[in-house]
Each structure stands twice: as C-alpha cells, then as structure tokens.
XYZ file of C-alpha atoms in Angstrom:
122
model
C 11.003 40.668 -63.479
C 9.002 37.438 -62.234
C 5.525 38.250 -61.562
C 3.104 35.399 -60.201
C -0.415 34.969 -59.544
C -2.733 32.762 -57.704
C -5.795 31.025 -58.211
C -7.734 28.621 -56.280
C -8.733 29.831 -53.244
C -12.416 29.815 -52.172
C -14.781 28.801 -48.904
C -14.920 25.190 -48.325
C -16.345 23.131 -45.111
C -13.505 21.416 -43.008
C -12.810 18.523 -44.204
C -13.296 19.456 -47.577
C -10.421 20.225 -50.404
C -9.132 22.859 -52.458
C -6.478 22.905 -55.145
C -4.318 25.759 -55.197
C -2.118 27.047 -58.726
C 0.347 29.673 -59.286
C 1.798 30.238 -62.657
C 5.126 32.315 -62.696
C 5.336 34.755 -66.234
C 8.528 36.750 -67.322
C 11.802 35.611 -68.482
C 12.420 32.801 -66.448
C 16.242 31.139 -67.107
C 14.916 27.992 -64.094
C 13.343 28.208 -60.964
C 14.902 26.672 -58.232
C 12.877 26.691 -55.209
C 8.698 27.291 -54.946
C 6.788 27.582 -52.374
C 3.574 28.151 -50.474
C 2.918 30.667 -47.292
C -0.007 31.685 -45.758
C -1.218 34.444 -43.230
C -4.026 35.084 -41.379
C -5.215 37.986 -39.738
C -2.952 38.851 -36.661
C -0.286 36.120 -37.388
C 2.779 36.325 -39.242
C 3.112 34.675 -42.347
C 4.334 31.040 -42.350
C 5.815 28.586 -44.686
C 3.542 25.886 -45.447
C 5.772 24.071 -47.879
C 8.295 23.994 -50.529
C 9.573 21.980 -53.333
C 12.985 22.648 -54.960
C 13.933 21.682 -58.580
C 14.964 18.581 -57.865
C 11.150 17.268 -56.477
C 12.556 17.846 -52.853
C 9.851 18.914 -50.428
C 9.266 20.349 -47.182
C 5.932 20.569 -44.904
C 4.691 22.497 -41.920
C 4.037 20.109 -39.235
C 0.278 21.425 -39.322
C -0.606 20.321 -42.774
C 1.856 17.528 -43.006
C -0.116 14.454 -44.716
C -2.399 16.599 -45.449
C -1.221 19.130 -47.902
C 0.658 18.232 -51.082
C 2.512 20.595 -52.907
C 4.025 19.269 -56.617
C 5.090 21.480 -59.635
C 5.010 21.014 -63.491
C 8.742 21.030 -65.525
C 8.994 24.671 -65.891
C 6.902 27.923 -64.305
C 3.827 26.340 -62.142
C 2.986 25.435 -58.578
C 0.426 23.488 -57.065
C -1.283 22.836 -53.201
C -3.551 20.660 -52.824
C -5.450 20.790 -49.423
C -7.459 17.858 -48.052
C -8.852 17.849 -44.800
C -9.067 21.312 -44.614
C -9.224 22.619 -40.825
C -10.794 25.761 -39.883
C -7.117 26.851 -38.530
C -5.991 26.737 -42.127
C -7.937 30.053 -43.031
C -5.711 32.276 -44.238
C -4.365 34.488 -47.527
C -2.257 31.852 -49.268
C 0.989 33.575 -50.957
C 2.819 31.837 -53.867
C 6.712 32.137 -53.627
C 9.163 31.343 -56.370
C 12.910 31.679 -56.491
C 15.404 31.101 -59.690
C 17.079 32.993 -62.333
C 15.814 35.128 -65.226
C 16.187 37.487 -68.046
C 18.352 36.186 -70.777
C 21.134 33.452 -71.168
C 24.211 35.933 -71.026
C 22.557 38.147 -68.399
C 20.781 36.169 -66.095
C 20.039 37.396 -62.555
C 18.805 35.994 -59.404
C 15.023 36.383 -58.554
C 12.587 36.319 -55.455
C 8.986 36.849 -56.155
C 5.678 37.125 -54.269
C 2.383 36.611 -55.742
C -0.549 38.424 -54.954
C -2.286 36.532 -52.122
C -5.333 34.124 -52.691
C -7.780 33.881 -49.863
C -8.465 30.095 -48.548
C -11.582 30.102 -45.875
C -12.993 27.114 -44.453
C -15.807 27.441 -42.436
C -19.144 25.678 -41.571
C-alpha cells in the first residue's frame, strides 16, 4: 500500500558526492524505521544505514563518516555520499517501515523501492 521511489543516483569520480532521495506515497499513518541498502552485482544486498523516527541512526562500517542519512517530518529519506569509493558502486534500494491506511484500520507496512543505480568510476 506504500510504494517508494528513488532518485539521485548517477556516475560520479571517487571522491566525489551524490545525494540520494526517496519519497514514500500512499496512506501512510507514521513511518517508523527508513533505510538505505545497496547491491552490486554478485553480492548480496547490504544495509548501509537507517534512521528510526526518533532521529536514531545506524551506519555500515564502510561508509561510516562518510555517508549521512537524515529524513524530513513525515514520508522522505535522504543519503548523502561524500567520498565516494569505487567499492560503493552498486543499485541503491530505499526501505521504509510504519503503519498505513486509515486511523481505525491501520496495518503494518514493509516497502522496497525500485533501485537507483550509484556508479563511481574514473
């Protein structure tokens, strides 16, 4: 019932930055708990980090100090990658987790976004 969708991805040089977004649409009661993955070809897919309601947040060890993820008050999700590493190539997945349809019948939700492809190469 929770359908999201990135944007942001593109080819950078390392070192460089990109600013990933993911806006969540549908009836949303709160999201809890969003978060960022990312796979690349022949791996498995991989947290990268996650920020709960309450501004908590979480970081692979590979893009700790490096990657920042943040969120707005109600349905959007940011990364924003700085010293970008030719390891972090890879489809970048938005992930969001709350409650939604209406007040009376609310009902848990886990949603995937589509994928947005990050490349960073000289």
């Amino acid at each position: 019932q929770v359908q999201l969708v990135e944007t942001g991805g593109g080819l950078v040089q390392p070192g460089g930055s990109l600013r990933l977004s993911c806006v969540a649409s549908g009836i949303i009661l709160r999201i809890n708990v969003m978060a960022w993955y990312r796979q690349a070809p022949g791996k498995e897919r991989e947290l990268v980090a996650s920020i709960t309601s309450g501004g908590n947040t979480n970081y692979a060890d590979s893009v700790k100090d490096r990657f920042i993820i943040s969120r707005d008050n109600y349905k959007t999700v940011y990364l924003q990658m700085n010293s970008l590493k030719p390891e972090d190539t890879a489809i970048y997945y938005c992930n969001m987790q709350g409650r939604s349809g209406g007040l009376i019948n609310g009902r848990d939700f886990d949603s995937w976004g589509q994928g947005t492809q990050v490349t960073v190469s000289s």
